[in-house]
C-alpha cells in the first residue's frame, strides 16, 4: 500500500501541476506571418505563446486553410494579421471554423496591422481587371521598419488589453523595443544611404515599402499586374525597355520562383538580389533586426 | 419717402454696373494686371514649395532626426455619412457552363444495381449547357449570428436554395451551431460547393448513395477540441427529406448524422485530414419507376431505414507549403449503406410488397497535381459494388429476379481525367474525359466535357 502511495503521489502531483498550469498560461497568439510572430515575441516575451501560420517560403496570398491552423485558431487568445485583404483567401475560414468568439473580427482578440498605418498604392479605381489589387492599399507593409515601430505600439496596447495582469510588462517591453528599434533604424538608414536613387526591378508590387523607405527607384515589375504571371510577350517588352536603361539590380523574394528573374537577369545583364522578405526568408533573417540587417547587407553587396 | 426708393435702387444699380462697363473699355489692361498678380502669387507659392522640398530633402539625408511616417489614422471610409448600403452583405457570384459530348444517350444513364437517386445526377444533357449560376450573400447579423444564402439559378430557369443558414459566432468552448438548410458535414466532398470541385461532376458514390450533394433542412452542432491536433465532432438532425430518406409527415427528428474529423501537418510541406461519418435516414414510399422483364411499367417503392458509413481522407503536399507553383492533392472516400425495410411492387394495379435488405458500397480515389502555376491535371477512379439485395418477393418465388432489373447485382465503375487552366484565382477553364461503365448493360459511355467557371464579387475563402 505504501509502495503504491509512493509511486502514485508524484504522478498525482504531476497531474495537478499539469492541470493547474493552464490557469496562468501564456497568451496564445496565432500570427499570420513570421514578421508579426517575431514582433509579438519582442513585445510579449515569455508571457506569450506564438504560433506562426506561414513561413517566409510561402506566398501569404495563397495559403490553405489547413486543419492544423483551424485547431490553433480554436485556442488562440489573439490573432495578429496584416489585414488589407492580404489573408482574405484563408484567414476568414480559420476564424469562422474556429468556434472561438475571442478572435472574431471586432473582438479584442483580432488584431490587424494595416489599419494602424498609412498604406501606399491605394487604388483610385478597384477592378479585378487590374489584377490582384487590394482596395485598402498595398498590404506588404513590413519592409518599412518605421511601420513596424507603429504596429509595435498598437500591438503592445492590444496585448495589455487582453492580458491586463501583465499590462506593465508589455508596456515596458514595448518601450524597450521602441528604443532599440529606433537606434537600429538610424543605423540602417545611415548604412543604406548609398542605395538612394538606385534603380531596381521588382517581382510583384511587394517591395514598395522597402523602395519607399530607402529611396530605391522601382523601374519595372516582372508581374505585368499584381498576381498575374508574366507572359513571354510581356517579358520580351521588358527586355527591350530595360536594355535601353538597365536597372542596377533585380529584387527577388525568398518565396518567389526565381525563373523569370533569372531569365531577365541573363538578358539585361544585371544581378538578381535574393531578399528574405520576411523573418526566416534567409538564414541571417532570424528575427526582425536580422531581417533588415540582411536585406541591407544584400542590397549593398550588389551595389558595390 | 417710399416713392424715392425705386430711384435710389436704380442709382445703386447704376453705380454697381458702371465699373463693369468701364472695365470693358480697359479690358486688356485689367487682365494683364490680373495675370501679373497671379504670376507673382504662383511664383511665391512655387518658391515656398521648393524651400519645403529642400528642407525635407536635407532632413531625409540627415539620419539623426528620425523621419517618422505620418502616424495618422487611416482615411475615413468613403461613405462616412450614415447610409444603409454600408451594411450590405458580401455578394459573390459564380457563373458556370459546359459543353458535353457523350457516346451514349445521357437520357438512359443510370447506375446499375442502385436505387435511382433523382435527376440531379448523371452526365447531363449533350452540347452546350448553362450550368448553375451560384449567388452567395453573407454577413454577420449581430454579435451572435451570421447568415449565408446560396441560391442557384439553374440553366432550366429555376431558382433553387442550395444553402440558407445561420451560424453562431459567440458560443463558448469551441461549439458552433448552424441551422436552416446546409450541406451536411459528413465525408469530405459533401460540403464543397460545385464550383470548387476538382472535376466537373461528383464521384459515383455521392451520386448513387445521396443523389448528388446532400443538404439537410435542420440543425448542426459542431465541437472543436482544444488541442493542437485538429479534432472536430459534429452532429446533425433534420426533416429527413434528403435522399435516401424521405419526408414522412411526422413531428420531431427524422434523420441523424454524426461525424468526426481529425487533421494536421507533417512538416511545412504536407497537411492532411481524415474523417468518419454515420448517417441514419428513414424513407417512406421512396418510389421510382421502372419497366419489368415483360415490358410493363412498374412503380417500386422502398419504406424502411437506410444507414450509411463514410470514411474519408485527403492529403495535400506542396514544396515548402508554397502552393503557388506546385501542389499535389490526393483524396479518397469509402461509403457503405445498409437498407432494411419493405419494397412495394405495383404493376397494372397489382400491389405486391415484401421485405428488402441490401448492403451496398463504393469508393473513389482521386489525385490532382498543379504542375505549373496556372495548370492542373487530375485523375479519378470510381467503383461501386451493389452487393446482392435480398428481395422477399423474389426469394419466396412470387416474382422472378428480372422483375427488378435496376437492382440486379452490378459493379459499375468509371475512370476520369481532367486538365484545367486557371489564369487567375477567379477563372477556371477545364477539359474532362471519362470512361463511364455505370449502366447495367456494361456498354461504355465516353464522356467529354469542357467547362468554364468565373467568380465575381466578394473574394471567396475556401475550406481545406
XYZ file of C-alpha atoms in Angstrom:
768
model
C 0.000 0.000 0.000
C 2.773 2.393 0.945
C 4.595 1.496 -2.238
C 1.567 2.284 -4.274
C 1.167 5.585 -2.498
C 4.792 6.385 -3.073
C 4.510 5.787 -6.777
C 1.101 7.347 -7.223
C 1.674 10.572 -5.277
C 4.293 12.047 -7.633
C 2.059 11.107 -10.529
C -0.886 12.901 -8.955
C 1.327 15.880 -8.198
C 2.405 15.951 -11.829
C -1.199 15.766 -12.957
C -2.277 18.503 -10.592
C 0.553 20.695 -11.798
C -0.266 19.900 -15.391
C -3.890 20.845 -14.844
C -3.205 23.981 -12.873
C -0.618 25.261 -15.343
C -3.115 26.470 -17.964
C -4.802 28.729 -15.400
C -1.850 31.138 -15.521
C -0.965 30.223 -19.080
C 0.585 32.472 -21.664
C -1.482 34.463 -24.086
C -1.863 32.195 -27.109
C -1.214 34.092 -30.301
C -1.807 32.995 -33.879
C 0.295 35.214 -36.151
C -0.335 35.080 -39.877
C 3.258 35.837 -40.866
C 6.677 35.241 -39.349
C 7.161 39.018 -39.095
C 4.150 39.527 -36.857
C 5.172 36.382 -34.971
C 8.619 37.882 -34.342
C 7.139 41.238 -33.324
C 4.753 39.543 -30.872
C 7.765 37.772 -29.353
C 9.588 41.094 -28.996
C 6.672 42.685 -27.147
C 5.201 39.681 -25.366
C 8.427 37.989 -24.263
C 7.743 34.893 -22.181
C 4.154 35.873 -21.480
C 3.034 34.882 -24.974
C 2.948 31.600 -26.829
C 3.128 32.388 -30.537
C 2.208 30.083 -33.392
C 3.069 31.349 -36.860
C 0.676 30.172 -39.574
C 3.039 30.553 -42.518
C 6.719 30.566 -43.403
C 8.762 33.051 -45.406
C 8.874 30.480 -48.218
C 5.105 30.759 -48.731
C 3.038 33.298 -50.607
C 0.752 34.791 -47.969
C -1.922 35.483 -50.584
C -2.278 31.746 -51.200
C -2.383 29.660 -48.041
C -4.553 26.601 -47.461
C -6.949 26.904 -44.519
C -5.317 23.776 -43.102
C -6.895 21.780 -40.249
C -3.823 22.484 -38.109
C -4.479 26.220 -38.446
C -8.149 25.822 -37.534
C -7.033 23.945 -34.417
C -4.623 26.785 -33.484
C -7.337 29.377 -34.116
C -9.611 27.447 -31.746
C -7.288 28.002 -28.797
C -5.937 31.433 -29.729
C -6.483 34.427 -27.458
C -5.220 36.764 -30.155
C -4.864 36.673 -33.927
C -2.217 39.021 -35.316
C -2.767 39.601 -39.035
C -1.673 42.060 -41.678
C -5.159 42.973 -42.907
C -5.787 44.994 -46.078
C -7.174 41.793 -47.653
C -3.751 40.087 -47.650
C -5.053 36.999 -45.845
C -8.584 37.182 -47.268
C -8.385 33.792 -49.002
C -7.838 31.830 -45.795
C -7.965 33.738 -42.507
C -11.765 34.244 -42.604
C -12.165 30.448 -42.872
C -9.948 29.870 -39.836
C -11.802 32.466 -37.786
C -15.179 31.110 -38.895
C -14.355 27.441 -38.342
C -12.557 28.035 -35.043
C -15.723 28.311 -32.956
C -13.737 30.883 -30.969
C -15.623 34.101 -30.118
C -12.430 35.750 -28.781
C -10.899 36.154 -32.239
C -13.887 37.228 -34.320
C -13.242 40.471 -36.249
C -14.162 43.362 -33.997
C -13.271 41.456 -30.837
C -10.139 42.473 -28.865
C -8.548 39.177 -29.918
C -8.480 40.142 -33.594
C -5.630 42.489 -34.453
C -4.766 43.818 -37.894
C -1.637 45.832 -38.579
C -2.772 47.681 -41.697
C -5.428 49.897 -40.074
C -2.729 51.480 -37.889
C -0.682 52.524 -40.923
C -0.944 54.802 -43.901
C -0.810 52.395 -46.834
C 0.804 53.072 -50.177
C -0.670 52.231 -53.575
C -4.271 52.817 -52.526
C -6.092 52.305 -55.822
C -8.363 55.070 -57.009
C -10.286 52.522 -59.023
C -10.998 48.968 -57.876
C -11.431 46.416 -60.637
C -10.134 42.855 -60.902
C -9.115 43.609 -64.497
C -6.211 45.363 -62.783
C -5.022 42.067 -61.284
C -4.824 41.036 -57.663
C -5.158 44.508 -56.201
C -6.067 45.358 -52.638
C -8.774 48.005 -52.262
C -7.294 49.229 -48.965
C -3.777 49.659 -50.382
C -0.587 47.632 -50.626
C -0.514 45.208 -47.686
C 3.220 44.290 -47.748
C 3.936 46.837 -45.022
C 6.626 45.030 -43.055
C 9.572 46.101 -45.232
C 9.461 49.663 -43.920
C 10.800 49.419 -40.335
C 9.059 52.671 -39.424
C 5.793 50.785 -39.976
C 6.972 48.063 -37.601
C 7.519 50.705 -34.917
C 3.941 51.927 -35.280
C 2.466 48.434 -35.285
C 4.584 47.543 -32.237
C 2.941 50.309 -30.213
C -0.552 49.227 -31.215
C 0.272 45.581 -30.537
C 1.672 46.353 -27.077
C -1.538 48.184 -26.257
C -3.604 45.262 -27.534
C -1.651 42.687 -25.533
C -2.137 44.840 -22.449
C -5.880 44.982 -23.121
C -6.125 41.208 -23.482
C -3.888 40.384 -20.549
C -4.318 43.315 -18.112
C -2.431 41.490 -15.367
C 0.753 41.896 -17.402
C -0.021 45.326 -18.878
C 3.047 46.946 -17.361
C 5.246 44.115 -18.635
C 4.062 44.655 -22.232
C 4.356 48.436 -21.925
C 7.915 48.085 -20.603
C 8.935 45.673 -23.360
C 7.218 47.882 -25.919
C 9.245 50.905 -24.796
C 12.415 48.857 -24.751
C 11.758 47.559 -28.261
C 10.966 51.046 -29.487
C 14.291 52.373 -28.249
C 16.293 49.528 -29.757
C 14.296 49.692 -32.979
C 14.801 53.450 -33.459
C 18.521 53.090 -32.914
C 18.542 50.288 -35.444
C 16.568 52.336 -37.981
C 19.074 55.165 -37.695
C 21.894 52.674 -38.265
C 20.147 51.067 -41.250
C 19.354 54.402 -42.838
C 22.943 55.558 -42.481
C 24.251 52.351 -43.999
C 21.685 52.356 -46.785
C 22.284 55.977 -47.781
C 24.222 54.944 -50.926
C 21.176 52.990 -52.098
C 19.166 56.150 -52.580
C 18.105 56.602 -56.182
C 19.337 53.143 -57.237
C 17.021 51.732 -59.895
C 15.587 48.255 -59.344
C 13.191 45.798 -60.942
C 10.792 44.043 -58.568
C 8.894 40.775 -58.878
C 5.472 41.684 -57.523
C 4.427 45.005 -56.065
C 5.532 43.792 -52.649
C 8.765 45.755 -52.187
C 7.012 49.086 -52.466
C 7.574 49.924 -48.804
C 11.248 48.962 -48.945
C 11.765 51.122 -52.037
C 9.827 53.963 -50.484
C 11.881 53.798 -47.295
C 15.332 53.512 -48.861
C 14.655 55.685 -51.900
C 15.148 52.824 -54.366
C 13.549 53.618 -57.699
C 11.202 50.935 -58.948
C 11.886 50.789 -62.665
C 9.515 47.939 -63.524
C 7.757 44.873 -62.113
C 8.179 41.383 -63.565
C 4.492 40.695 -62.979
C 2.591 42.825 -65.512
C -0.223 43.212 -62.999
C -0.251 42.148 -59.358
C -0.652 38.389 -59.099
C -0.562 37.849 -62.864
C 2.460 35.809 -64.017
C 4.389 37.401 -66.905
C 3.737 36.146 -70.410
C 6.559 35.614 -72.917
C 5.414 38.696 -74.839
C 5.474 40.901 -71.764
C 8.947 39.651 -70.793
C 10.126 40.471 -74.328
C 8.870 44.036 -73.981
C 10.510 44.270 -70.576
C 13.880 43.188 -72.003
C 13.590 45.800 -74.758
C 12.676 48.516 -72.267
C 15.320 47.604 -69.694
C 18.116 47.096 -72.231
C 17.789 50.757 -73.128
C 18.213 51.845 -69.496
C 19.346 48.870 -67.415
C 18.431 48.896 -63.726
C 21.104 48.246 -61.112
C 19.528 45.075 -59.764
C 16.515 42.772 -59.802
C 14.954 42.134 -56.397
C 13.678 38.636 -55.683
C 11.866 37.471 -52.560
C 12.694 34.191 -50.859
C 9.264 32.763 -51.684
C 9.320 33.763 -55.378
C 10.041 31.398 -58.224
C 13.470 32.618 -59.414
C 12.890 31.529 -63.015
C 11.518 34.755 -64.507
C 14.005 36.926 -62.591
C 16.970 34.778 -63.653
C 15.765 34.775 -67.244
C 15.504 38.559 -67.265
C 18.815 38.992 -65.444
C 20.639 36.939 -68.082
C 19.265 39.135 -70.860
C 19.696 42.592 -69.399
C 22.927 41.645 -67.568
C 22.032 42.803 -64.097
C 22.378 40.842 -60.867
C 19.460 39.280 -59.009
C 19.385 40.046 -55.289
C 17.624 37.457 -53.180
C 15.963 39.198 -50.240
C 14.486 37.459 -47.173
C 11.215 39.465 -47.441
C 10.092 38.035 -44.097
C 11.736 36.711 -40.955
C 13.107 33.285 -41.842
C 13.494 34.041 -45.552
C 17.276 33.722 -45.285
C 19.404 32.088 -42.584
C 20.552 35.512 -41.338
C 17.000 36.895 -41.067
C 16.373 35.122 -37.762
C 14.420 37.970 -36.216
C 13.176 41.423 -37.201
C 16.602 43.011 -36.663
C 18.214 40.269 -38.750
C 15.611 40.802 -41.463
C 16.697 44.387 -42.082
C 20.417 43.776 -41.394
C 20.410 41.054 -44.027
C 18.234 42.966 -46.511
C 20.589 45.940 -46.429
C 23.704 43.723 -46.466
C 22.460 42.003 -49.587
C 21.487 45.229 -51.344
C 24.835 46.857 -50.516
C 26.793 43.768 -51.584
C 25.403 44.097 -55.091
C 25.587 47.883 -55.177
C 29.345 47.832 -54.551
C -40.162 108.584 -48.957
C -41.471 105.402 -50.315
C -41.673 106.667 -53.917
C -37.968 107.563 -53.800
C -36.902 104.063 -53.129
C -37.034 102.806 -56.726
C -34.901 105.761 -57.824
C -32.351 105.101 -55.099
C -32.286 101.453 -56.115
C -31.707 102.412 -59.748
C -28.885 104.731 -58.754
C -27.313 101.975 -56.693
C -27.643 99.632 -59.634
C -26.055 102.210 -61.899
C -23.140 102.601 -59.511
C -22.770 98.861 -59.304
C -22.986 98.273 -63.032
C -20.970 101.201 -64.306
C -17.494 99.866 -63.313
C -18.172 96.755 -65.385
C -18.858 98.893 -68.405
C -15.821 100.994 -67.590
C -13.708 97.847 -67.361
C -14.775 96.620 -70.792
C -13.338 99.803 -72.099
C -9.999 98.979 -70.480
C -10.336 95.179 -70.656
C -6.877 94.152 -71.825
C -5.099 96.335 -69.320
C -7.073 94.953 -66.372
C -6.495 91.329 -67.447
C -2.807 91.994 -67.893
C -2.660 93.374 -64.376
C -4.562 90.394 -63.006
C -2.237 87.960 -64.818
C 0.782 89.724 -63.421
C -0.556 89.463 -59.884
C -1.399 85.780 -60.427
C 2.117 85.141 -61.732
C 3.634 86.818 -58.711
C 1.358 84.829 -56.425
C 2.280 81.487 -58.024
C 5.968 82.310 -58.121
C 5.797 82.916 -54.378
C 3.988 79.613 -53.835
C 6.455 77.663 -56.026
C 9.338 79.218 -54.118
C 7.731 78.195 -50.851
C 7.225 74.630 -52.106
C 10.808 74.411 -53.378
C 12.017 75.595 -49.998
C 9.918 72.949 -48.247
C 11.200 70.213 -50.580
C 14.788 71.286 -49.960
C 14.106 71.301 -46.245
C 12.572 67.808 -46.394
C 15.438 66.503 -48.501
C 18.073 67.721 -46.078
C 16.014 66.235 -43.277
C 15.805 62.879 -45.103
C 19.527 62.899 -45.922
C 20.360 63.522 -42.306
C 19.704 60.293 -40.382
C 19.836 61.839 -36.924
C 16.302 63.233 -36.532
C 14.322 60.116 -37.367
C 11.875 60.632 -40.172
C 8.611 59.300 -38.908
C 5.993 58.182 -41.379
C 2.774 60.035 -40.737
C 1.260 58.296 -37.775
C -2.232 59.272 -38.742
C -5.375 57.224 -38.532
C -6.497 55.737 -41.846
C -8.659 57.950 -44.021
C -12.338 57.741 -43.103
C -14.402 55.284 -45.122
C -15.615 56.705 -48.410
C -19.189 56.694 -47.270
C -18.770 58.280 -43.885
C -22.284 59.602 -43.775
C -24.968 57.375 -42.393
C -26.107 55.012 -45.078
C -27.928 51.710 -45.298
C -25.596 50.415 -48.005
C -22.679 50.342 -45.572
C -24.175 47.169 -44.123
C -24.755 45.401 -47.421
C -23.780 41.740 -47.238
C -20.825 40.335 -49.147
C -22.036 39.284 -52.580
C -20.264 36.638 -54.605
C -21.416 35.151 -57.872
C -20.146 32.122 -59.741
C -21.027 31.663 -63.391
C -20.578 28.214 -64.847
C -21.328 26.408 -68.056
C -20.212 23.446 -70.083
C -20.121 21.667 -73.386
C -20.886 17.938 -73.203
C -20.248 15.206 -75.753
C -21.285 11.648 -74.841
C -21.077 8.491 -76.936
C -24.358 7.198 -75.469
C -27.732 8.812 -74.868
C -27.492 10.622 -71.490
C -31.247 10.034 -71.113
C -30.763 6.334 -70.350
C -27.847 6.833 -67.947
C -28.298 5.082 -64.615
C -26.145 3.394 -62.012
C -26.639 -0.354 -62.282
C -27.728 -2.134 -59.113
C -28.714 1.023 -57.204
C -31.994 2.770 -56.496
C -32.216 5.800 -58.810
C -31.092 8.861 -56.887
C -33.147 11.537 -58.619
C -32.498 13.775 -61.592
C -29.611 15.849 -60.229
C -27.097 13.195 -61.210
C -25.582 11.773 -64.368
C -23.690 13.372 -67.228
C -26.428 15.915 -68.013
C -27.523 16.936 -71.475
C -25.484 16.997 -74.656
C -23.970 20.060 -76.343
C -23.831 23.479 -74.667
C -25.384 23.796 -71.237
C -25.614 26.748 -68.961
C -24.594 25.458 -65.576
C -25.632 26.734 -62.193
C -25.142 30.412 -61.560
C -24.441 30.494 -57.876
C -25.227 33.619 -55.887
C -23.998 33.881 -52.314
C -24.932 36.615 -49.869
C -23.391 36.583 -46.429
C -22.900 38.870 -43.477
C -22.888 38.956 -39.723
C -26.369 39.522 -38.378
C -25.309 40.809 -34.974
C -22.613 39.887 -32.472
C -24.182 36.460 -32.048
C -25.102 35.169 -35.517
C -24.002 35.258 -39.127
C -26.203 34.333 -42.074
C -25.475 32.972 -45.526
C -27.671 32.356 -48.533
C -26.507 30.470 -51.594
C -29.070 30.435 -54.362
C -28.504 28.564 -57.549
C -30.068 29.819 -60.740
C -30.193 26.790 -62.980
C -29.968 26.547 -66.730
C -33.630 25.486 -66.653
C -34.582 28.947 -65.382
C -35.283 27.828 -61.848
C -34.013 29.297 -58.634
C -33.041 26.759 -56.000
C -32.000 27.413 -52.445
C -28.761 25.477 -52.171
C -27.974 26.669 -48.687
C -29.616 29.186 -46.395
C -28.406 29.036 -42.840
C -27.483 30.938 -39.741
C -24.377 30.192 -37.783
C -23.468 31.121 -34.226
C -20.494 33.396 -33.568
C -20.354 33.551 -29.820
C -20.892 30.075 -28.364
C -18.226 29.232 -25.800
C -15.884 26.238 -25.535
C -15.410 25.581 -29.243
C -19.052 24.981 -30.081
C -20.665 26.211 -33.301
C -24.295 25.692 -34.242
C -25.815 26.062 -37.658
C -29.433 25.914 -38.683
C -31.562 26.172 -41.785
C -30.594 24.396 -44.988
C -26.949 23.474 -45.315
C -24.732 20.892 -46.950
C -24.290 18.099 -44.440
C -20.833 17.906 -42.862
C -20.288 14.176 -43.460
C -17.402 12.953 -45.589
C -15.056 15.340 -47.364
C -16.673 16.461 -50.582
C -20.266 16.942 -49.449
C -19.680 20.412 -48.019
C -17.717 21.595 -51.039
C -19.689 23.752 -53.466
C -19.750 22.515 -57.048
C -17.570 25.338 -58.369
C -14.763 24.192 -56.077
C -14.820 20.548 -57.184
C -11.726 19.244 -58.903
C -13.818 17.558 -61.602
C -16.910 18.665 -63.494
C -19.088 16.106 -61.716
C -19.239 14.295 -58.398
C -17.834 10.856 -57.602
C -20.249 7.995 -58.338
C -20.630 7.183 -54.640
C -22.184 10.588 -53.989
C -24.479 10.163 -56.982
C -25.501 6.605 -56.025
C -25.812 6.976 -52.250
C -27.060 10.539 -51.879
C -28.419 11.518 -55.266
C -25.691 14.156 -55.508
C -24.841 16.591 -52.759
C -26.821 16.125 -49.551
C -28.383 19.203 -47.961
C -30.207 18.951 -44.641
C -33.055 21.154 -43.521
C -32.262 21.060 -39.865
C -29.675 21.795 -37.234
C -25.990 21.098 -36.871
C -23.786 21.343 -33.808
C -20.014 21.071 -34.061
C -17.379 20.958 -31.363
C -13.723 21.594 -31.945
C -11.394 20.096 -29.344
C -8.907 22.491 -27.679
C -5.926 20.538 -28.959
C -3.124 21.324 -31.405
C -4.263 18.325 -33.400
C -7.389 19.249 -35.352
C -10.187 17.222 -33.807
C -13.771 18.055 -34.676
C -17.033 16.298 -33.812
C -20.408 17.112 -35.239
C -24.000 16.025 -35.180
C -26.974 16.947 -37.338
C -30.628 16.287 -37.445
C -33.273 17.426 -39.845
C -36.561 16.765 -41.545
C -35.132 13.731 -43.322
C -36.149 14.831 -46.792
C -32.765 14.239 -48.395
C -32.223 11.054 -50.442
C -32.090 8.192 -49.442
C -34.571 9.447 -46.824
C -37.967 10.993 -47.498
C -40.224 13.444 -45.760
C -42.535 11.363 -43.565
C -45.147 13.820 -42.282
C -44.104 13.341 -38.690
C -43.147 15.658 -35.878
C -39.714 15.503 -34.377
C -36.402 14.301 -35.649
C -36.200 12.244 -38.775
C -32.581 11.871 -39.721
C -29.335 11.813 -37.784
C -25.795 12.415 -38.959
C -22.707 12.062 -36.798
C -19.214 12.850 -37.975
C -15.674 13.261 -36.689
C -12.689 14.788 -38.433
C -9.038 14.764 -37.483
C -6.190 16.568 -39.234
C -2.769 18.122 -39.001
C 0.526 18.904 -40.683
C 3.567 16.818 -41.475
C 6.371 19.368 -41.658
C 5.871 22.536 -43.700
C 5.035 20.739 -46.925
C 2.272 18.276 -46.112
C -1.127 18.565 -44.495
C -3.920 16.053 -44.107
C -7.421 15.463 -42.851
C -9.334 12.231 -42.257
C -12.807 11.518 -41.049
C -15.564 9.046 -40.328
C -19.295 9.687 -40.549
C -22.508 7.823 -39.907
C -25.940 8.676 -41.277
C -29.253 7.253 -40.208
C -32.118 8.088 -42.558
C -35.724 6.895 -42.924
C -37.714 6.521 -46.112
C -41.445 6.147 -46.643
C -42.628 5.167 -50.107
C -39.400 6.274 -51.776
C -40.672 5.482 -55.266
C -39.058 5.015 -58.637
C -40.470 3.991 -61.999
C -39.167 1.069 -63.912
C -40.045 -1.318 -66.718
C -40.132 -5.004 -65.823
C -38.971 -8.054 -67.787
C -42.138 -8.253 -69.890
C -42.249 -4.547 -70.681
C -44.888 -3.392 -68.209
C -44.379 -0.122 -66.331
C -43.774 -0.761 -62.646
C -43.631 1.532 -59.643
C -41.306 0.332 -56.909
C -41.260 1.984 -53.513
C -38.993 1.468 -50.525
C -40.057 2.032 -46.933
C -37.550 1.484 -44.177
C -34.236 2.703 -42.830
C -31.002 3.491 -44.590
C -27.775 3.634 -42.621
C -24.569 4.805 -44.255
C -20.933 4.752 -43.118
C -18.464 7.099 -44.739
C -14.700 7.274 -44.252
C -12.714 9.995 -45.975
C -9.132 11.184 -46.208
C -7.321 13.962 -48.013
C -3.640 14.811 -48.187
C -2.066 17.881 -49.729
C 1.584 18.449 -50.486
C 3.432 21.452 -51.824
C 7.181 22.180 -51.717
C 7.696 24.245 -48.523
C 3.932 24.627 -48.385
C 4.116 27.169 -51.247
C 1.057 26.236 -53.289
C 1.553 28.846 -55.996
C 3.946 26.768 -58.078
C 3.259 23.103 -57.429
C 0.741 21.218 -55.355
C -0.376 17.636 -55.078
C -3.737 16.662 -53.646
C -4.814 13.086 -53.019
C -8.313 12.403 -51.829
C -10.469 9.328 -51.339
C -13.720 8.274 -49.704
C -15.438 4.978 -48.999
C -19.152 4.549 -48.307
C -21.250 1.595 -47.239
C -25.028 1.666 -46.931
C -27.394 -0.857 -45.368
C -31.052 -0.622 -46.182
C -33.633 -2.609 -44.320
C -37.384 -2.393 -44.868
C -40.106 -3.238 -47.339
C -40.249 -2.933 -51.107
C -43.550 -2.420 -52.919
C -44.061 -3.640 -56.472
C -47.002 -2.026 -58.217
C -47.766 -3.206 -61.750
C -51.120 -2.773 -63.555
C -52.896 -2.119 -60.248
C -51.458 -5.291 -58.722
C -49.902 -4.065 -55.493
C -47.369 -6.533 -54.110
C -45.000 -5.984 -51.236
C -42.330 -7.746 -49.216
C -39.155 -7.349 -47.243
C -35.990 -5.788 -48.673
C -32.416 -5.801 -47.364
C -29.218 -4.753 -49.016
C -25.642 -3.812 -48.214
C -24.036 -1.675 -50.879
C -20.650 0.025 -51.014
C -18.346 2.069 -53.169
C -15.266 4.274 -53.196
C -13.250 6.696 -55.229
C -9.678 7.820 -55.244
C -8.541 10.948 -56.998
C -5.399 12.956 -57.372
C -4.886 16.452 -58.718
C -1.462 17.900 -59.465
C -0.650 21.526 -60.106
C 2.421 21.201 -62.283
C 2.726 24.837 -63.386
C 1.411 27.967 -61.651
C -1.737 28.033 -63.761
C -2.199 24.405 -64.772
C -3.592 21.363 -63.001
C -4.073 17.807 -64.127
C -6.162 15.186 -62.362
C -7.297 11.576 -62.433
C -10.119 9.866 -60.586
C -11.259 6.273 -60.346
C -14.757 5.379 -59.099
C -16.037 1.924 -58.201
C -19.343 0.692 -56.788
C -20.492 -2.687 -55.515
C -24.269 -3.085 -55.457
C -23.968 -6.207 -53.298
C -26.790 -8.688 -53.580
C -30.139 -7.389 -52.437
C -32.459 -9.730 -50.520
C -35.901 -9.125 -52.027
C -38.574 -11.235 -50.294
C -40.842 -11.222 -53.368
C -38.013 -12.860 -55.323
C -36.853 -15.165 -52.539
C -40.333 -16.621 -51.998
C -40.808 -17.164 -55.731
C -43.616 -14.626 -56.215
C -41.579 -12.731 -58.807
C -38.547 -13.589 -60.959
C -35.232 -11.743 -60.413
C -35.781 -9.968 -63.720
C -38.781 -8.161 -62.227
C -36.278 -5.739 -60.630
C -33.862 -5.015 -63.486
C -32.373 -1.912 -61.823
C -31.495 -3.836 -58.670
C -29.660 -6.680 -60.365
C -26.182 -7.091 -58.836
C -23.577 -4.973 -60.618
C -20.146 -3.396 -60.218
C -20.245 -0.045 -62.033
C -17.012 1.867 -62.402
C -15.608 4.927 -64.108
C -12.242 6.489 -64.908
C -11.972 10.259 -65.330
C -9.100 12.513 -66.435
C -9.115 16.284 -66.299
C -6.937 19.256 -67.171
C -7.666 22.784 -66.060
C -6.187 26.210 -66.656
C -6.542 28.953 -64.052
C -5.269 32.276 -65.386
C -6.297 33.881 -62.105
C -7.930 32.898 -58.851
C -11.282 33.785 -60.363
C -11.258 31.881 -63.645
C -11.151 28.154 -64.336
C -11.357 26.551 -67.765
C -11.443 22.781 -67.720
C -11.478 19.794 -70.047
C -12.519 16.367 -68.776
C -12.750 12.909 -70.326
C -14.464 9.944 -68.667
C -14.830 6.264 -69.470
C -18.135 5.534 -67.753
C -19.243 1.928 -67.127
C -22.180 2.718 -64.855
C -25.043 1.305 -66.939
C -26.460 -2.152 -66.417
C -25.678 -3.352 -69.947
C -21.993 -2.761 -69.305
C -21.515 -0.879 -72.583
C -19.129 2.011 -72.120
C -20.109 5.672 -72.344
C -17.302 8.028 -73.379
C -17.975 11.457 -71.941
C -16.071 14.553 -72.969
C -16.681 17.854 -71.269
C -15.468 21.423 -71.416
C -16.350 23.691 -68.522
C -15.910 27.315 -67.543
C -16.225 28.845 -64.090
C -15.941 32.528 -63.309
C -16.138 34.137 -59.903
C -17.085 37.780 -59.441
C -17.743 39.879 -56.390
C -16.509 39.196 -52.884
C -13.315 37.170 -52.623
C -14.188 33.587 -51.778
C -12.326 31.905 -48.939
C -12.309 28.165 -49.463
C -12.303 25.480 -46.840
C -9.463 22.957 -46.754
